[in-house]
Short mmCIF file of C-alpha atoms in Angstrom, two decimals:
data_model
loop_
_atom_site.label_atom_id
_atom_site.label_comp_id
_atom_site.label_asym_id
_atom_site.label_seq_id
_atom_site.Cartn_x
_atom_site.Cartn_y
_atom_site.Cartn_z
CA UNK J 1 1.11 -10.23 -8.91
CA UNK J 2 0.33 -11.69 -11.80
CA UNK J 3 -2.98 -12.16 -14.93
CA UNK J 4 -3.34 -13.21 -17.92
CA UNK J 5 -4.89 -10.90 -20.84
CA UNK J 6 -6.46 -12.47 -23.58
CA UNK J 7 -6.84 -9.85 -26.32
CA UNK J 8 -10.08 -9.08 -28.27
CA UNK J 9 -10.99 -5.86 -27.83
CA UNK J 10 -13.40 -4.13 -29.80
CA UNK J 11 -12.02 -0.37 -30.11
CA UNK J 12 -11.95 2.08 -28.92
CA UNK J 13 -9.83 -0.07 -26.60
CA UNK J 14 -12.21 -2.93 -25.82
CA UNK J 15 -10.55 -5.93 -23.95
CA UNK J 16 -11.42 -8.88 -22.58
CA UNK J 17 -9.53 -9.79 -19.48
CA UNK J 18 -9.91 -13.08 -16.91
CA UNK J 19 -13.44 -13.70 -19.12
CA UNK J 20 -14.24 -10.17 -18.34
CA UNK J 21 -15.20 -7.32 -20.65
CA UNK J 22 -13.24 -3.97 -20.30
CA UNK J 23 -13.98 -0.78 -22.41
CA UNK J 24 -11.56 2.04 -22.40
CA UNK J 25 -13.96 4.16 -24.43
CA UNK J 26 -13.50 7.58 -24.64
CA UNK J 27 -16.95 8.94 -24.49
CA UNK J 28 -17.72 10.46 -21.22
CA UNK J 29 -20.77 7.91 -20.73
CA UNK J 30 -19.06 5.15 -21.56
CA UNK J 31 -21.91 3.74 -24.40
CA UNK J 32 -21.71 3.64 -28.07
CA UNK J 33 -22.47 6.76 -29.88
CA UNK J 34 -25.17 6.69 -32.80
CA UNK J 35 -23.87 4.78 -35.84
CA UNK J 36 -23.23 7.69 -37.95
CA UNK J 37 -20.84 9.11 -35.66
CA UNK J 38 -18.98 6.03 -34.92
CA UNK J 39 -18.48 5.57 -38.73
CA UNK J 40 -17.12 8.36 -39.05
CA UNK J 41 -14.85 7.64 -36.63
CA UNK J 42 -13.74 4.71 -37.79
CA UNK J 43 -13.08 5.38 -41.39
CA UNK J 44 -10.87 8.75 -39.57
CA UNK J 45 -8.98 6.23 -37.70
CA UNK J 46 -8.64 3.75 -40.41
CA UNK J 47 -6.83 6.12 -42.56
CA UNK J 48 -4.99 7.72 -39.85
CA UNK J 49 -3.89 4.21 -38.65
CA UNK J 50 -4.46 1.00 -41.27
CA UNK J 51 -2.67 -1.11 -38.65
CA UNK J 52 -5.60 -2.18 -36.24
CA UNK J 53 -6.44 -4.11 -33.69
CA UNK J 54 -10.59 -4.07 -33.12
CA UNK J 55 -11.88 -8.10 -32.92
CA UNK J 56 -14.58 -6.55 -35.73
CA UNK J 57 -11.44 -5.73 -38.05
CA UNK J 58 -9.19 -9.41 -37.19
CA UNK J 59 -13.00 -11.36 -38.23
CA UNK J 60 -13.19 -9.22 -41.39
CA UNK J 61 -9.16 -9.59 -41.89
CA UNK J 62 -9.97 -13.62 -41.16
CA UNK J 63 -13.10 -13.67 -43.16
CA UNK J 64 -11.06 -11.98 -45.98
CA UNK J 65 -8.19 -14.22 -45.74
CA UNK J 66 -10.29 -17.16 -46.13
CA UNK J 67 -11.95 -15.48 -49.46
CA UNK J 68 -8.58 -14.80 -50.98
CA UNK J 69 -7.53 -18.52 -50.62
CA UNK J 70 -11.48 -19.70 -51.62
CA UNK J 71 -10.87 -17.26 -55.15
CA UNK J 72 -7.24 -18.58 -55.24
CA UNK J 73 -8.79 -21.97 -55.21
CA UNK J 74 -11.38 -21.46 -57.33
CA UNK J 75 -9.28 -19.72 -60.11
CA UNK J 76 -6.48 -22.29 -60.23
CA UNK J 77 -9.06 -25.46 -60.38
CA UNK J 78 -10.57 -23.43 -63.26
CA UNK J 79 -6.64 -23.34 -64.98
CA UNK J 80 -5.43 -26.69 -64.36
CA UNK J 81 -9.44 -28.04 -65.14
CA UNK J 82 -8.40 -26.96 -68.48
CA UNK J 83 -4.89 -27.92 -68.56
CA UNK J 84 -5.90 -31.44 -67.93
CA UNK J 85 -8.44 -31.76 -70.13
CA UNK J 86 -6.74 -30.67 -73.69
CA UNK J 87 -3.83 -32.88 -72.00
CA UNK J 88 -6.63 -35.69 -71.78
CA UNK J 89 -7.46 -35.20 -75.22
CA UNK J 90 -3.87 -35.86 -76.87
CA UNK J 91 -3.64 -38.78 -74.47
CA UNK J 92 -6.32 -40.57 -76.12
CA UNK J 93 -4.77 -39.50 -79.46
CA UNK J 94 -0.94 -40.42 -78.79
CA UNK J 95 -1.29 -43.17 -76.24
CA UNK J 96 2.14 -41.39 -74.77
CA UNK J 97 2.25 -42.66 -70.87
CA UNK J 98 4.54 -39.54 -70.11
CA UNK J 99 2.01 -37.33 -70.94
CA UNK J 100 -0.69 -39.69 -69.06
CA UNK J 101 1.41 -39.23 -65.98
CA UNK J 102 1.70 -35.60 -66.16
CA UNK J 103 -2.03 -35.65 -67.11
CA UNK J 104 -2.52 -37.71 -63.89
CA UNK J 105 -0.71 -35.23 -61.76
CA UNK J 106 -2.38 -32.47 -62.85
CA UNK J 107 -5.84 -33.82 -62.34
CA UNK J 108 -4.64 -34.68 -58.64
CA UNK J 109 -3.39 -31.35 -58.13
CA UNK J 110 -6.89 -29.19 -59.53
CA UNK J 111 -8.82 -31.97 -57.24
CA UNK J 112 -7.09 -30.78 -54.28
CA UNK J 113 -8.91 -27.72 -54.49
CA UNK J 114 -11.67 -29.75 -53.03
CA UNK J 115 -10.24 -30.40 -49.53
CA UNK J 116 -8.82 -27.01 -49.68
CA UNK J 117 -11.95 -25.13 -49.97
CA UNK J 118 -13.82 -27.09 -47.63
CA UNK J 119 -11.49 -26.47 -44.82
CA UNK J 120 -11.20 -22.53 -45.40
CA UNK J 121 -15.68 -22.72 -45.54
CA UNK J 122 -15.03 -24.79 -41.93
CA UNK J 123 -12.30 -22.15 -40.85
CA UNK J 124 -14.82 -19.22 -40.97
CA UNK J 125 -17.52 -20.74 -38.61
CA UNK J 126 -17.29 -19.05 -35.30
CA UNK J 127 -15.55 -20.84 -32.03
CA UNK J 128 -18.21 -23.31 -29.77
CA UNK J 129 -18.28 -24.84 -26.51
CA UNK J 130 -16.44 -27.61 -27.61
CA UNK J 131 -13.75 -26.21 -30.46
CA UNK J 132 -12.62 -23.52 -28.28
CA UNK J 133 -10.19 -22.80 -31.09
CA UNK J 134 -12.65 -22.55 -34.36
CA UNK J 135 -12.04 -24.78 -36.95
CA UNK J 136 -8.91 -23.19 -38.17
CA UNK J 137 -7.23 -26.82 -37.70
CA UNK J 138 -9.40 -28.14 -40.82
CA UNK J 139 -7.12 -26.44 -42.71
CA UNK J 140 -4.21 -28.69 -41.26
CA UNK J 141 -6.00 -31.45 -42.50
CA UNK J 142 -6.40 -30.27 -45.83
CA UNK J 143 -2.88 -30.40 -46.10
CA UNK J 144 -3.09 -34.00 -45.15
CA UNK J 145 -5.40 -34.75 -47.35
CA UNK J 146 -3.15 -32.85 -50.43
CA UNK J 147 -0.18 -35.39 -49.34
CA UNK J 148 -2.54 -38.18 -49.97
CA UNK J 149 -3.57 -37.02 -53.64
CA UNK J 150 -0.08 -36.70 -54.57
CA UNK J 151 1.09 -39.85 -52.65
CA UNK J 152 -1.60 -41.45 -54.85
CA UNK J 153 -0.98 -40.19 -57.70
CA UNK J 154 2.72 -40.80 -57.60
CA UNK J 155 1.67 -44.71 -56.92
CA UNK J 156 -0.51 -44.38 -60.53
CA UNK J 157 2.69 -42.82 -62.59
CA UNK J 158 4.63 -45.11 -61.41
CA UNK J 159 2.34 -47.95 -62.00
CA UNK J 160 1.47 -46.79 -65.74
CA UNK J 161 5.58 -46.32 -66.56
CA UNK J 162 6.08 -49.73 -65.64
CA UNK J 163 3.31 -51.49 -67.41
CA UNK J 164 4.90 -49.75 -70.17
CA UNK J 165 8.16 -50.80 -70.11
CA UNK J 166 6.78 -54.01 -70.05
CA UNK J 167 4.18 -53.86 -72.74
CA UNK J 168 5.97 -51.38 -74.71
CA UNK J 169 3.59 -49.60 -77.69
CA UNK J 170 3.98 -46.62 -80.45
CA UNK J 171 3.46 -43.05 -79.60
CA UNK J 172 1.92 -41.07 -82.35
CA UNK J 173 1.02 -37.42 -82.66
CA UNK J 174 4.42 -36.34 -81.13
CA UNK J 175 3.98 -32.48 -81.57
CA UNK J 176 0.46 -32.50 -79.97
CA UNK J 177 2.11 -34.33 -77.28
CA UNK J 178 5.20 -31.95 -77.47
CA UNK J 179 2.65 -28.99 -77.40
CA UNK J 180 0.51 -30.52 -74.56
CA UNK J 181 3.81 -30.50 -72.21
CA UNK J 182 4.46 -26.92 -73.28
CA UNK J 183 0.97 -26.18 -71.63
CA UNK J 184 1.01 -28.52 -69.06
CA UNK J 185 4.57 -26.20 -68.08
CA UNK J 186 2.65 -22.62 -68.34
CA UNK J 187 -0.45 -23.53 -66.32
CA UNK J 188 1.37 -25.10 -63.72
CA UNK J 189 3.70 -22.58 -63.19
CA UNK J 190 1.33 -19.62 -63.03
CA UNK J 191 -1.05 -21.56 -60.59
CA UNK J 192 2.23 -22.24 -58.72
CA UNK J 193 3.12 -18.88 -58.03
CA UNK J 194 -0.47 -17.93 -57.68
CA UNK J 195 -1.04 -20.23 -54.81
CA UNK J 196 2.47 -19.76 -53.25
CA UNK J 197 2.22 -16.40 -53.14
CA UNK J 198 -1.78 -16.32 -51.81
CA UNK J 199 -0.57 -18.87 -49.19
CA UNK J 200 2.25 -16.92 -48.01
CA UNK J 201 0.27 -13.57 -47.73
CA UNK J 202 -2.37 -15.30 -46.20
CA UNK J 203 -0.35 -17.67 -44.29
CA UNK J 204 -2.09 -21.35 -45.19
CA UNK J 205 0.70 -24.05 -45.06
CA UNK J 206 -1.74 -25.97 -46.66
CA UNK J 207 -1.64 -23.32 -49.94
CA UNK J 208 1.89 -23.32 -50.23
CA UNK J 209 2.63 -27.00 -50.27
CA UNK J 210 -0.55 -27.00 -53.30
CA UNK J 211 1.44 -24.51 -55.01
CA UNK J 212 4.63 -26.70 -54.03
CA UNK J 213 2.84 -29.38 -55.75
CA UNK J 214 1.67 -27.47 -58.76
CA UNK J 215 5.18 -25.85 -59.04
CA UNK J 216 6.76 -29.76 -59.25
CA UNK J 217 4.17 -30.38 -61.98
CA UNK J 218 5.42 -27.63 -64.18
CA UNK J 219 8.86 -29.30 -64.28
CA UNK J 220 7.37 -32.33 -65.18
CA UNK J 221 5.11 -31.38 -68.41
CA UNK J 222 8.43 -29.88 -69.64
CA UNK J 223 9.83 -33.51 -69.22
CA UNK J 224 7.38 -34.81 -71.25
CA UNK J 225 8.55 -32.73 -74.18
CA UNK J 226 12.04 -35.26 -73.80
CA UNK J 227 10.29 -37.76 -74.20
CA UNK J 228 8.41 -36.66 -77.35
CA UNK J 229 11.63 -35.91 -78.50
CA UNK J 230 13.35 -39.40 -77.65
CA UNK J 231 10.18 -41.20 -79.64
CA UNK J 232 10.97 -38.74 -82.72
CA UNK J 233 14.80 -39.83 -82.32
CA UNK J 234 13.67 -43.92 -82.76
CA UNK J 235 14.18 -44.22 -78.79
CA UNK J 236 10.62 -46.03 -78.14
CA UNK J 237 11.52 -46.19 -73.97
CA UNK J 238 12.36 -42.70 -73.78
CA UNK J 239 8.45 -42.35 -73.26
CA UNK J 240 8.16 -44.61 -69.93
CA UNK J 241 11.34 -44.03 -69.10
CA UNK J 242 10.06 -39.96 -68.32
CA UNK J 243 7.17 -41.13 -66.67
CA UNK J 244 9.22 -42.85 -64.26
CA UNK J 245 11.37 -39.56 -63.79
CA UNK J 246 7.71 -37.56 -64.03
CA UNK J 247 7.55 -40.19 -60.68
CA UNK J 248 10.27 -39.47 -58.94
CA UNK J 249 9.66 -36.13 -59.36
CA UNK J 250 6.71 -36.06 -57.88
CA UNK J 251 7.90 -38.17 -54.91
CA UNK J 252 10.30 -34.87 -54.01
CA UNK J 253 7.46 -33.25 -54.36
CA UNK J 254 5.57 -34.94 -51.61
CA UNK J 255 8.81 -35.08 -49.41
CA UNK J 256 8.34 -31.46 -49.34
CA UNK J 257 4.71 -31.03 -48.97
CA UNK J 258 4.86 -33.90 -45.92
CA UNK J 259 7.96 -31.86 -44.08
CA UNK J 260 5.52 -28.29 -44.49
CA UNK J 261 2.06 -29.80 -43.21
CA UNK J 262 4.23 -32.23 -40.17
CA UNK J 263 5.74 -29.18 -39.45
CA UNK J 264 2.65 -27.09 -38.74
CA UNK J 265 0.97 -29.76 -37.44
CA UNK J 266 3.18 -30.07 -34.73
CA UNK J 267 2.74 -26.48 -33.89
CA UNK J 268 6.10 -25.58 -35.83
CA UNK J 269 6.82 -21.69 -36.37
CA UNK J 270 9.70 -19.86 -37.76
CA UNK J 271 11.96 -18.95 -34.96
CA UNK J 272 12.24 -15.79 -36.37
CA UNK J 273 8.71 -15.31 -35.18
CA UNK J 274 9.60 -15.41 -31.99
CA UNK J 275 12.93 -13.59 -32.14
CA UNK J 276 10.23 -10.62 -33.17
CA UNK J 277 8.11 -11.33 -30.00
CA UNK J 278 10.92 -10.99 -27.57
CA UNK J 279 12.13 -8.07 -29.26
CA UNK J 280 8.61 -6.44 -29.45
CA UNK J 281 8.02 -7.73 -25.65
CA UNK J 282 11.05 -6.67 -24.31
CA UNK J 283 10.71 -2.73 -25.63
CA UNK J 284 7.72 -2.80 -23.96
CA UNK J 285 7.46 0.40 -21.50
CA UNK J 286 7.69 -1.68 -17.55
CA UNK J 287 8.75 -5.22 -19.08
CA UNK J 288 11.88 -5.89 -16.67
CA UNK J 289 12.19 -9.39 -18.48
CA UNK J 290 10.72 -11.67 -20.83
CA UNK J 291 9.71 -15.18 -19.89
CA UNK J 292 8.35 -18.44 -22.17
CA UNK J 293 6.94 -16.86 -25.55
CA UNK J 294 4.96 -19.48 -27.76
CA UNK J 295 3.69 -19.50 -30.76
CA UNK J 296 1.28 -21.48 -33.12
CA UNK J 297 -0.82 -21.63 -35.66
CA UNK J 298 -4.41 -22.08 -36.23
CA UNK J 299 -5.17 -22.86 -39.85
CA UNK J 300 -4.05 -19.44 -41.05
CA UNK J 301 -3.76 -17.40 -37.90
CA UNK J 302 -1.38 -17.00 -35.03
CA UNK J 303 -2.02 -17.18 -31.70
CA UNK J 304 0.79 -15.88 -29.08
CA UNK J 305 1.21 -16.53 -25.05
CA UNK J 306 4.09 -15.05 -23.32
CA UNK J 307 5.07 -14.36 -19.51
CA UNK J 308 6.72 -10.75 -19.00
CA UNK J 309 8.10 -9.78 -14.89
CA UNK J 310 7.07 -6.66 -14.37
CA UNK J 311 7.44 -4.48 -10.91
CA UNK J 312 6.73 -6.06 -8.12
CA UNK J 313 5.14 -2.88 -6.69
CA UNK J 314 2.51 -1.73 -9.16
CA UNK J 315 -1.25 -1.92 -8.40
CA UNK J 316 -3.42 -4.45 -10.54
CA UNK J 317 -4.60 -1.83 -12.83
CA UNK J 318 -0.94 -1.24 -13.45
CA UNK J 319 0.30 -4.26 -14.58
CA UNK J 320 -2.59 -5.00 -16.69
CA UNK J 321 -1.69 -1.34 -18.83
CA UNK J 322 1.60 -2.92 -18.97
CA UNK J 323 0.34 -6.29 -20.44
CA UNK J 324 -2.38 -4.32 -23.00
CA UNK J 325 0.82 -2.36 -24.07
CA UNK J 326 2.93 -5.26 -24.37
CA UNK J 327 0.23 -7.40 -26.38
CA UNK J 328 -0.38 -4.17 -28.41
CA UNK J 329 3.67 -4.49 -29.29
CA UNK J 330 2.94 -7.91 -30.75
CA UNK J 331 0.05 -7.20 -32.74
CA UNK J 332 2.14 -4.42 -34.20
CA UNK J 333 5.47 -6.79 -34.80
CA UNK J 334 3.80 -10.45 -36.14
CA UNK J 335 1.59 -10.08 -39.05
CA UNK J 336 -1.05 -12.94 -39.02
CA UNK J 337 -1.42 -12.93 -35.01
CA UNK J 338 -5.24 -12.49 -34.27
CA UNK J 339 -5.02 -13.33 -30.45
CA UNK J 340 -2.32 -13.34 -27.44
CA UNK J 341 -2.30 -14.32 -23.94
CA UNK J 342 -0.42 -12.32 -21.97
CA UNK J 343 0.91 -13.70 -18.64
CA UNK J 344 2.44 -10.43 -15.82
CA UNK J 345 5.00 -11.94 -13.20
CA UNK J 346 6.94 -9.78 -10.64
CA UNK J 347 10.15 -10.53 -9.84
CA UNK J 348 11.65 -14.02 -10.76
CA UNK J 349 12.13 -15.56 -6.90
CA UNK J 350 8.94 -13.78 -5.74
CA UNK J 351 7.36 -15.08 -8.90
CA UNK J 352 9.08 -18.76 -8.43
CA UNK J 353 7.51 -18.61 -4.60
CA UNK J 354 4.11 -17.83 -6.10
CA UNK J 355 4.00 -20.48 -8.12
CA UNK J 356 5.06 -23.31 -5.48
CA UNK J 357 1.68 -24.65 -5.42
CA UNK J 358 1.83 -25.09 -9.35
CA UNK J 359 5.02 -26.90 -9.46
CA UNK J 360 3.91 -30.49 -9.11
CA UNK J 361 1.00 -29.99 -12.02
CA UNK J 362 3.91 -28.41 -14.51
CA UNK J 363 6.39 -29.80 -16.68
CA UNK J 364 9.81 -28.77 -16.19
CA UNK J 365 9.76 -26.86 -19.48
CA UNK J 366 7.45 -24.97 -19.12
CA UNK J 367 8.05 -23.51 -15.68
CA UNK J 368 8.58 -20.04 -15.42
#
C-alpha cells in the first residue's frame, strides 16, 4: 500500500491528496459556516495555536515574507543611496581612488536592490501550467545577478588602483575623506545586519549574501581611513595601495556570496534540516521506518518529500491519517516548509516487490 500526500489544506483540516480535495471539517454538513462565525473561529484558534498550517495562512506567511525582504530592500537602498552620494561628493573634492573604490562598491551594493526586488514581486505571482513551482526560483537568480555586481565592481577597483599607481596624483581634503570612510563603515554595517538578519528570518540566500556583501563593504570604508592617514604621513601610494586591498577584499567577498547562491542553486540544505525531518518523521504515531527525506528550496520556502513504511495491514484511509500526521510533524519541526509530499510504504521487501515495475525508470539512489 502506498500514496503520496501533497499538503495544502485549508483548515479545518483541508487536504489535497492524489489531485483530490479532502475536508475534515467539523461541521455536521460539511460546508462553510457564515463568515462571521468562521472568523471567530479563526482568530480563537489563532491565539490558541499561532503555529498553523491552513494554505490561506502559508500565502499570507509567503506574501509577508516577500514584504519584509521588499521593505528590507527598500530601506537599505535608501541608506547606502545616501552613503554613496556624500562619499561621491568628497571624491570629486579629494580625487582619493580609495575612497572612489569604496564609493564604487557601495553604489554596486544599493543597485542590487534592483534584482532583489524584482525577484521577490516575481516570487508572489501564483503557480501556472507551466511553472508548477511559482517563481520562487527568480530569487535564485537574483543572487546571480548580486555576484555579477560585485564581480564587476571588483574588476573597476581594481582597475582604478592600478591606473593610479601608475599615474600617481595628490589627495587633498584628507579629513573629509577620513570622515567619508567613517560613514561609509556605519551604513554598511547597519544595512549588513539588517539584511542578514531579514534574510535569515525570512530565509532568502539571496539576502544574506547582499548583506554578506554590504558587511565586506563596511570593512573596507574603514580601510580607507589608512589610507587618509598614509597621505597625511607623506606616503602618496598608501592611497592606491588600499584600493587594491579595498579589491581584494571584495574578491572574498564574492568567494562567499558565489559558495551561498551555488549552494542553493544546486538544491543545497543544511543537513541539520533533515536530521529534524527524520526525527519529526520517525515520532510519528504508525511510522515503522523512515525512507529517502529531501529537501529544497524554492526562493524562500521549503518544500519536503519523504517515504515512511507503515503497516502492511491498515486500510487506505489508515495510512493516509498516518501520512497527514506525519506531514503535520514536519510542518511543526522545519520553519520555512510551506509544502511536503508524503510517500506511505509497507514493509521494506513487500514494498521492494511493489516497486519491481519501477526499477528500470529509477536511479539507484533514489530507490526505496
Amino acid at each position: 500500500m502506498h500514496g503520496s500526500h501533497e499538503h495544502g489544506h485549508a483548515h479545518a483540516h483541508g487536504h489535497t491528496h492524489g489531485g483530490h480535495q479532502h475536508g475534515h471539517s467539523h461541521s455536521a454538513s460539511g460546508t462553510a459556516r457564515p463568515g462571521r462565525v468562521r472568523f471567530l473561529k479563526e482568530r480563537v484558534s489563532h491565539l490558541l495555536r499561532p503555529h498553523s498550517h491552513d494554505a490561506a495562512d502559508r500565502v499570507d506567511s509567503e506574501l509577508e515574507a516577500s514584504a519584509e525582504g521588499m521593505r528590507t530592500l527598500w530601506i537599505s537602498l535608501a541608506v547606502l543611496g545616501l552613503t554613496a552620494l556624500f562619499q561621491t561628493v568628497v571624491v570629486v573634492a579629494s580625487g582619493s581612488v580609495a575612497l572612489l573604490g569604496d564609493t564604487i562598491h557601495n553604489l554596486a551594493d544599493a543597485l542590487t536592490a534592483v534584482p532583489l526586488a524584482i525577484a521577490f514581486v516575481l516570487g508572489r505571482r501564483p503557480p501556472t501550467r507551466r511553472f508548477t513551482y511559482g517563481y520562487g526560483r527568480a530569487e535564485d537568480l537574483a543572487g546571480v545577478a548580486v555576484v555579477l555586481v560585485i564581480t564587476a565592481s571588483a574588476g573597476l577597483a581594481a582597475y582604478e588602483a592600478v591606473d593610479r599607481l601608475i599615474h600617481p596624483r595628490d589627495v587633498t581634503h584628507l579629513p573629509a575623506v577620513a570622515v567619508a570612510g567613517l560613514v561609509g563603515f556605519l551604513g554598511n554595517e547597519w544595512v549588513a545586519r539588517y539584511r542578514i538578519r531579514t534574510g535569515r528570518r525570512i530565509g532568502s540566500a539571496a539576502l544574506v549574501a547582499d548583506g554578506l556583501h554590504a558587511r565586506t563593504d563596511g570593512f573596507t570604508s574603514l580601510a580607507v581611513l589608512v589610507g587618509a592617514g598614509g597621505v597625511a604621513a607623506g606616503w602618496q601610494l598608501a592611497d592606491p595601495l588600499i584600493g587594491l586591498v579595498i579589491t581584494v577584499a571584495i574578491l572574498a567577498v564574492l568567494r562567499d556570496a558565489v559558495r551561498e547562491v551555488a549552494q542553493r542553486l544546486m538544491d543545497a540544505v543544511d543537513p541539520a534540516l533533515v536530521d529534524t525531518a527524520e526525527t519529526a518523521l520517525t515520532g510519528t504515531s504508525g511510522v515503522r521506518a523512515v525512507g529517502a527525506i529531501r529537501l529544497r528550496w524554492v526562493g524562500h520556502q521549503l518544500r519536503a518529500e519523504a517515504d515512511i513504511v507503515v503497516p502492511a495491514d491498515l486500510t487506505v484511509v489508515q495510512a493516509h491519517a498516518i501520512a497527514v500526521s506525519a506531514e503535520h510533524a514536519l510542518f511543526h519541526a522545519i520553519p520555512r516548509l510551506t509544502a511536503a509530499t508524503v510517500h506511505t510504504d509497507y514493509t521494506p521487501a513487500a514494498s521492494a516487490t511493489a516497486h519491481e515495475a519501477l526499477a528500470h525508470h529509477r536511479s539507484p539512489a533514489l530507490t526505496s
